Amino acid sequence: MVEITFKDVGQGDSILIEWKDNGKDKIGIIDCNIYKSSNPVLNHIINNKISEIEFLILSHPHMDHFSGFVKLLNYCKKKQIFIKRFLHTAQTTPDYLKAASISVEESKKLYQLFNQLNSMVDEGIISVHSIDDNPDLVIPLGDEFKMEILAPSSIEINKYINGENYPFDEESTGHPNANWLSTLFKIYNSETNILLTSDVEADVLTRIGKKNTGRLGKGKIILAQAPHHGSKGSLNKAFWRLRKRFETTPILISVDKNKYKHPSEKVIEFFNNLPNYHIERTDFNSIKSTTGKSIEISSLLNVFSSEIMKDLDDSSGDKRFIITGTNISIN
C-alpha cells in the first residue's frame, strides 16, 4: 500500500508519499511550498511527530515548488529529524541556478536553499544528489511499490544548459526554461502506474510513452498528476488517450486562484470527455452527503440542502489517495 497526498499549497506543489516497510511508517516528500504564510508540509511533519524522512525531492528550481524547503530543513536540523537524502535536478553552480530565476529575489532564495543544503552536507547530517532518468535509480516503497525517475533525461537537461527556449511561458515567476528540469516520477507495481509530472513539457510525455523506447511498462494508470497545474501548453492529448486506465483514474490538478488561467478550460474539457478519467483539484474541497457520495463545493451553487450543507468541510483541499494493488480510494 502507498498513500499519496497532494497538499493544498495554492499555485504550487507539495506531495507526500507514505508507505510501510516491515511495519514501520515511512515518508518521502516531493516539493515544499509556502502558502498563506504557512508551511503545510512542515505542519504535517510536526503534527504527526515524524522522526525520519526517507527523501526530500525538489522537482525543479521554481519558487512555487521550493519556497518552504529552508524552513523544513531548519526545523529538521533543530529537532534532529533524520533526512536520508535530498534529490534535485539542478546543479549548484551560480550560473546554472541563476538561469532558473526571473528575479533577484528568487535567485537569492534559491541560493539560500542550496547554501543551507551545502552547510548540512558539511556537517554530515544530509546527503545531496542531483538526479536524472538513470534507470538504475529505483526507490523501493515497501514490498509492493517502487518509484522510478522518467525525466529529466539528457535531452531536457541539454536544452536547459544550451538555453533553448521553453515552448511557452504561462507564468511570470521563475524563468520558464527551468521547466526543462522538471521531474516525472513513476510509482508502480506489476499492474499499476502512478505518474507525478510536476511541470513537464508535452514532448516529455511523448518520449516516455513510446512503445519501443518508453519506460511506462504494461501497467494501467491508476492515478496521475496533470502537468503544470493544468496548463494547456503541457497537455499531450495523444499520450493520455493511449494510456490504459482503470474504471476511474483520478487526474490531480494542483492549483489555486491565479492570473495564468490554470487550469485551462481546454484541459478540463479534454479529461472530462475521455472515458474513465476523473478530475480532482486542490482548489476545490469535497464534501460528503448523507448518501456518502463526494460532491465538489462548486456543485453546491445549484443545490440547497441542509442535509448536505451540515457536512460541509471548510478545511484545506488536500487530496489523499490510498493505493493497494489495483484499488484506489480517495480521502
Short mmCIF file of C-alpha atoms in Angstrom, two decimals:
data_model
loop_
_atom_site.label_atom_id
_atom_site.label_comp_id
_atom_site.label_asym_id
_atom_site.label_seq_id
_atom_site.Cartn_x
_atom_site.Cartn_y
_atom_site.Cartn_z
CA MET A 1 0.00 0.00 0.00
CA VAL A 2 1.13 3.55 -0.74
CA GLU A 3 -0.56 6.80 0.26
CA ILE A 4 -0.05 9.93 -1.84
CA THR A 5 -1.24 13.30 -0.55
CA PHE A 6 -1.27 16.40 -2.72
CA LYS A 7 -1.19 19.21 -0.18
CA ASP A 8 -3.26 22.30 -0.77
CA VAL A 9 -0.42 24.81 -1.21
CA GLY A 10 -2.06 27.21 -3.61
CA GLN A 11 -0.49 27.65 -7.03
CA GLY A 12 2.33 25.20 -6.45
CA ASP A 13 3.22 21.63 -5.47
CA SER A 14 3.84 19.74 -2.25
CA ILE A 15 3.41 15.97 -2.36
CA LEU A 16 3.67 13.47 0.50
CA ILE A 17 4.37 9.80 -0.26
CA GLU A 18 3.80 7.44 2.67
CA TRP A 19 4.18 3.68 2.98
CA LYS A 20 5.17 0.94 5.44
CA ASP A 21 8.37 -1.07 5.43
CA ASN A 22 8.49 -4.03 7.81
CA GLY A 23 5.68 -2.44 9.79
CA LYS A 24 7.46 0.91 10.12
CA ASP A 25 5.90 4.10 8.77
CA LYS A 26 7.95 5.79 6.01
CA ILE A 27 7.59 9.17 4.31
CA GLY A 28 9.10 10.89 1.28
CA ILE A 29 8.39 14.43 0.09
CA ILE A 30 8.37 15.99 -3.38
CA ASP A 31 8.44 19.81 -3.26
CA CYS A 32 7.56 22.10 -0.39
CA ASN A 33 5.70 25.36 -0.92
CA ILE A 34 4.74 28.18 1.45
CA TYR A 35 1.04 29.01 1.27
CA LYS A 36 -0.66 31.91 3.06
CA SER A 37 2.35 32.28 5.39
CA SER A 38 2.01 28.61 6.35
CA ASN A 39 4.14 25.58 5.51
CA PRO A 40 1.70 22.67 5.08
CA VAL A 41 4.44 20.04 4.67
CA LEU A 42 6.25 21.20 7.81
CA ASN A 43 2.94 21.25 9.68
CA HIS A 44 2.41 17.61 8.67
CA ILE A 45 5.86 16.69 9.97
CA ILE A 46 5.19 18.45 13.29
CA ASN A 47 1.62 17.24 13.79
CA ASN A 48 2.49 13.61 13.03
CA LYS A 49 5.73 13.67 15.05
CA ILE A 50 7.79 12.42 12.11
CA SER A 51 11.30 11.45 13.24
CA GLU A 52 12.79 10.27 9.93
CA ILE A 53 12.33 11.26 6.27
CA GLU A 54 13.39 8.88 3.52
CA PHE A 55 13.86 11.58 0.89
CA LEU A 56 13.19 15.19 0.02
CA ILE A 57 12.97 15.95 -3.70
CA LEU A 58 12.97 19.30 -5.47
CA SER A 59 11.17 18.64 -8.75
CA HIS A 60 12.70 21.72 -10.42
CA PRO A 61 14.04 25.10 -9.24
CA HIS A 62 10.91 27.28 -9.28
CA MET A 63 9.65 29.15 -6.21
CA ASP A 64 6.22 27.53 -6.14
CA HIS A 65 7.98 24.20 -5.66
CA PHE A 66 10.82 25.08 -3.23
CA SER A 67 9.75 28.10 -1.15
CA GLY A 68 9.18 26.03 2.03
CA PHE A 69 12.28 23.83 1.98
CA VAL A 70 14.57 26.12 4.02
CA LYS A 71 12.15 26.24 6.96
CA LEU A 72 11.62 22.49 6.72
CA LEU A 73 15.36 21.81 6.69
CA ASN A 74 15.98 24.17 9.62
CA TYR A 75 13.26 22.52 11.68
CA CYS A 76 14.57 19.03 10.91
CA LYS A 77 18.09 20.09 11.87
CA LYS A 78 16.90 21.67 15.13
CA LYS A 79 14.75 18.67 16.10
CA GLN A 80 17.30 16.13 14.84
CA ILE A 81 14.87 14.64 12.33
CA PHE A 82 16.97 12.40 10.11
CA ILE A 83 16.72 13.07 6.36
CA LYS A 84 18.33 10.26 4.38
CA ARG A 85 18.80 12.22 1.17
CA PHE A 86 17.87 15.35 -0.76
CA LEU A 87 17.48 14.87 -4.50
CA HIS A 88 17.22 17.56 -7.18
CA THR A 89 17.64 18.14 -10.91
CA ALA A 90 19.73 21.30 -10.68
CA GLN A 91 23.47 21.86 -10.44
CA THR A 92 24.77 24.10 -7.70
CA THR A 93 26.89 26.43 -9.83
CA PRO A 94 25.75 30.08 -9.66
CA ASP A 95 25.17 30.44 -13.41
CA TYR A 96 23.11 27.26 -13.51
CA LEU A 97 20.84 28.40 -10.68
CA LYS A 98 20.62 31.99 -11.91
CA ALA A 99 19.27 30.76 -15.25
CA ALA A 100 16.30 29.25 -13.40
CA SER A 101 15.25 32.54 -11.83
CA ILE A 102 13.49 35.53 -13.28
CA SER A 103 14.19 37.92 -10.40
CA VAL A 104 17.00 38.79 -8.00
CA GLU A 105 14.76 37.87 -5.07
CA GLU A 106 14.06 34.41 -6.42
CA SER A 107 17.76 33.86 -7.15
CA LYS A 108 18.60 34.75 -3.55
CA LYS A 109 16.02 32.30 -2.20
CA LEU A 110 17.32 29.53 -4.43
CA TYR A 111 20.92 30.24 -3.35
CA GLN A 112 19.73 30.24 0.27
CA LEU A 113 18.29 26.76 -0.16
CA PHE A 114 21.43 25.29 -1.67
CA ASN A 115 23.68 27.08 0.82
CA GLN A 116 21.60 25.51 3.59
CA LEU A 117 21.97 22.10 1.97
CA ASN A 118 25.73 22.53 1.50
CA SER A 119 26.06 23.50 5.15
CA MET A 120 24.19 20.37 6.24
CA VAL A 121 26.33 18.23 3.92
CA ASP A 122 29.48 19.69 5.52
CA GLU A 123 28.07 18.81 8.95
CA GLY A 124 27.43 15.26 7.79
CA ILE A 125 23.70 15.36 8.50
CA ILE A 126 22.30 15.03 4.97
CA SER A 127 23.24 13.52 1.62
CA VAL A 128 22.50 15.60 -1.51
CA HIS A 129 22.45 14.26 -5.06
CA SER A 130 21.42 15.51 -8.49
CA ILE A 131 19.14 13.14 -10.37
CA ASP A 132 18.08 12.32 -13.91
CA ASP A 133 16.34 9.43 -15.64
CA ASN A 134 19.03 6.88 -14.73
CA PRO A 135 17.15 3.55 -14.97
CA ASP A 136 19.29 2.11 -12.19
CA LEU A 137 17.93 4.59 -9.63
CA VAL A 138 14.82 2.83 -8.33
CA ILE A 139 13.49 3.76 -4.90
CA PRO A 140 11.63 0.95 -3.09
CA LEU A 141 8.40 1.96 -1.36
CA GLY A 142 7.87 -1.10 0.81
CA ASP A 143 7.34 -4.58 -0.63
CA GLU A 144 4.71 -3.72 -3.25
CA PHE A 145 5.63 -0.43 -4.92
CA LYS A 146 8.73 1.16 -6.42
CA MET A 147 9.47 4.68 -7.64
CA GLU A 148 11.42 5.43 -10.80
CA ILE A 149 12.53 8.72 -12.41
CA LEU A 150 11.49 9.12 -16.05
CA ALA A 151 12.52 12.77 -16.53
CA PRO A 152 14.53 14.85 -16.96
CA SER A 153 16.65 12.95 -19.47
CA SER A 154 19.85 14.21 -21.09
CA ILE A 155 17.60 15.65 -23.81
CA GLU A 156 15.82 18.06 -21.45
CA ILE A 157 18.95 18.84 -19.43
CA ASN A 158 20.86 19.76 -22.62
CA LYS A 159 18.02 22.02 -23.72
CA TYR A 160 18.26 23.84 -20.39
CA ILE A 161 22.07 24.11 -20.47
CA ASN A 162 22.06 25.32 -24.07
CA GLY A 163 19.44 27.95 -23.29
CA GLU A 164 16.90 26.53 -25.72
CA ASN A 165 13.68 28.46 -25.18
CA TYR A 166 10.95 26.63 -23.35
CA PRO A 167 7.99 26.36 -25.77
CA PHE A 168 5.60 28.51 -23.72
CA ASP A 169 5.58 30.86 -20.75
CA GLU A 170 2.31 30.88 -18.84
CA GLU A 171 3.74 32.20 -15.60
CA SER A 172 5.72 35.29 -14.68
CA THR A 173 7.51 33.77 -11.67
CA GLY A 174 10.62 31.83 -12.47
CA HIS A 175 12.35 31.58 -15.82
CA PRO A 176 10.30 29.17 -17.96
CA ASN A 177 13.45 27.32 -19.10
CA ALA A 178 13.75 25.75 -15.65
CA ASN A 179 10.72 23.65 -16.58
CA TRP A 180 13.11 21.62 -18.77
CA LEU A 181 14.47 20.29 -15.46
CA SER A 182 11.08 19.11 -14.21
CA THR A 183 10.89 15.62 -12.78
CA LEU A 184 8.49 12.94 -13.87
CA PHE A 185 8.11 10.04 -11.43
CA LYS A 186 6.51 6.67 -11.98
CA ILE A 187 5.34 4.82 -8.87
CA TYR A 188 4.40 1.31 -9.85
CA ASN A 189 3.77 -2.32 -9.07
CA SER A 190 3.22 -5.19 -11.50
CA GLU A 191 -0.20 -3.92 -12.63
CA THR A 192 -0.43 -0.18 -11.94
CA ASN A 193 1.34 3.08 -12.70
CA ILE A 194 1.11 6.40 -10.84
CA LEU A 195 2.54 9.44 -12.65
CA LEU A 196 3.75 12.55 -10.81
CA THR A 197 4.53 15.08 -13.52
CA SER A 198 5.44 18.42 -11.85
CA ASP A 199 5.77 20.96 -14.73
CA VAL A 200 6.96 18.69 -17.55
CA GLU A 201 6.55 19.75 -21.16
CA ALA A 202 4.26 17.81 -23.51
CA ASP A 203 7.15 16.35 -25.54
CA VAL A 204 8.47 14.62 -22.43
CA LEU A 205 5.26 12.60 -22.25
CA THR A 206 5.67 11.68 -25.91
CA ARG A 207 9.17 10.39 -25.20
CA ILE A 208 8.27 8.24 -22.22
CA GLY A 209 5.11 6.92 -23.87
CA LYS A 210 6.81 5.38 -26.89
CA LYS A 211 6.25 1.65 -27.17
CA ASN A 212 9.84 0.72 -28.05
CA THR A 213 11.88 3.20 -26.04
CA GLY A 214 9.44 4.36 -23.36
CA ARG A 215 9.57 3.17 -19.78
CA LEU A 216 5.94 3.07 -18.73
CA GLY A 217 5.67 -0.69 -18.98
CA LYS A 218 2.34 -2.50 -19.27
CA GLY A 219 0.70 -1.28 -16.07
CA LYS A 220 -2.54 0.71 -16.21
CA ILE A 221 -2.63 4.30 -14.98
CA ILE A 222 -4.40 4.34 -11.62
CA LEU A 223 -3.54 7.95 -10.65
CA ALA A 224 -1.83 10.82 -12.45
CA GLN A 225 -0.98 14.47 -11.95
CA ALA A 226 -1.89 16.89 -14.75
CA PRO A 227 1.37 18.66 -15.69
CA HIS A 228 1.98 22.29 -14.81
CA HIS A 229 -1.20 22.92 -12.81
CA GLY A 230 -3.42 22.08 -15.76
CA SER A 231 -1.60 24.27 -18.27
CA LYS A 232 -2.84 23.97 -21.86
CA GLY A 233 0.76 24.15 -23.09
CA SER A 234 1.62 20.93 -21.24
CA LEU A 235 -1.41 18.99 -22.46
CA ASN A 236 -0.42 15.99 -24.58
CA LYS A 237 -3.72 14.62 -25.87
CA ALA A 238 -2.25 11.60 -27.68
CA PHE A 239 -0.37 10.48 -24.58
CA TRP A 240 -3.42 10.48 -22.30
CA ARG A 241 -5.68 8.89 -24.93
CA LEU A 242 -3.30 5.98 -25.41
CA ARG A 243 -2.86 5.15 -21.73
CA LYS A 244 -4.58 2.07 -20.38
CA ARG A 245 -6.53 3.04 -17.31
CA PHE A 246 -8.87 1.69 -14.68
CA GLU A 247 -12.61 2.30 -14.48
CA THR A 248 -11.92 5.51 -12.56
CA THR A 249 -8.47 7.07 -12.89
CA PRO A 250 -8.12 10.37 -10.99
CA ILE A 251 -6.24 13.20 -12.69
CA LEU A 252 -5.00 15.56 -9.97
CA ILE A 253 -4.57 19.28 -10.64
CA SER A 254 -2.61 21.22 -8.04
CA VAL A 255 -3.86 24.78 -8.42
CA ASP A 256 -5.30 27.90 -6.78
CA LYS A 257 -6.78 31.20 -7.94
CA ASN A 258 -4.26 32.63 -10.39
CA LYS A 259 -3.83 35.04 -13.29
CA TYR A 260 -2.44 32.37 -15.63
CA LYS A 261 -5.83 30.75 -16.34
CA HIS A 262 -4.77 27.47 -14.75
CA PRO A 263 -6.27 25.01 -15.14
CA SER A 264 -7.08 25.64 -18.77
CA GLU A 265 -10.68 25.09 -19.83
CA LYS A 266 -9.29 23.01 -22.68
CA VAL A 267 -7.58 20.68 -20.20
CA ILE A 268 -10.73 20.31 -18.11
CA GLU A 269 -12.85 19.67 -21.19
CA PHE A 270 -10.36 17.15 -22.58
CA PHE A 271 -10.24 14.95 -19.47
CA ASN A 272 -13.97 15.27 -18.83
CA ASN A 273 -14.65 13.95 -22.33
CA LEU A 274 -12.29 10.96 -22.07
CA PRO A 275 -13.78 7.79 -20.57
CA ASN A 276 -12.56 6.69 -17.13
CA TYR A 277 -10.64 9.87 -16.23
CA HIS A 278 -11.90 11.89 -13.26
CA ILE A 279 -10.50 15.32 -12.35
CA GLU A 280 -9.59 16.12 -8.73
CA ARG A 281 -8.40 19.63 -7.77
CA THR A 282 -6.72 21.01 -4.66
CA ASP A 283 -8.62 24.29 -5.03
CA PHE A 284 -11.96 22.52 -4.57
CA ASN A 285 -12.92 20.91 -1.30
CA SER A 286 -15.08 17.83 -1.43
CA ILE A 287 -17.90 17.14 0.95
CA LYS A 288 -19.92 14.03 1.58
CA SER A 289 -23.68 13.97 1.52
CA THR A 290 -25.75 11.65 3.66
CA THR A 291 -25.60 9.20 0.75
CA GLY A 292 -21.83 9.01 1.17
CA LYS A 293 -21.12 10.42 -2.28
CA SER A 294 -18.42 13.06 -2.68
CA ILE A 295 -19.61 16.43 -4.03
CA GLU A 296 -17.42 19.34 -5.07
CA ILE A 297 -18.22 22.63 -3.36
CA SER A 298 -18.67 24.26 -6.76
CA SER A 299 -21.60 21.96 -7.46
CA LEU A 300 -23.45 23.40 -4.46
CA LEU A 301 -24.20 26.54 -6.45
CA ASN A 302 -27.22 24.74 -7.82
CA VAL A 303 -28.03 22.75 -4.69
CA PHE A 304 -29.63 23.81 -1.44
CA SER A 305 -29.88 21.08 1.14
CA SER A 306 -29.38 21.27 4.87
CA GLU A 307 -28.57 17.57 4.78
CA ILE A 308 -25.59 18.33 2.55
CA MET A 309 -24.59 21.70 3.99
CA LYS A 310 -24.25 20.37 7.52
CA ASP A 311 -21.48 18.09 6.27
CA LEU A 312 -19.59 20.94 4.62
CA ASP A 313 -15.88 20.78 5.38
CA ASP A 314 -14.07 24.13 5.19
CA SER A 315 -10.65 22.62 5.79
CA SER A 316 -7.90 22.57 3.16
CA GLY A 317 -8.29 20.99 -0.23
CA ASP A 318 -5.68 18.28 0.37
CA LYS A 319 -6.26 15.25 -1.83
CA ARG A 320 -5.16 11.93 -0.31
CA PHE A 321 -5.11 8.75 -2.37
CA ILE A 322 -4.60 5.27 -0.92
CA ILE A 323 -3.49 2.68 -3.47
CA THR A 324 -3.41 -1.04 -2.67
CA GLY A 325 -2.80 -3.44 -5.55
CA THR A 326 -5.22 -2.25 -8.23
CA ASN A 327 -7.57 -0.48 -5.82
CA ILE A 328 -7.61 3.25 -5.11
CA SER A 329 -9.59 5.24 -2.57
CA ILE A 330 -9.77 8.99 -2.03
CA ASN A 331 -9.92 10.64 1.40
#
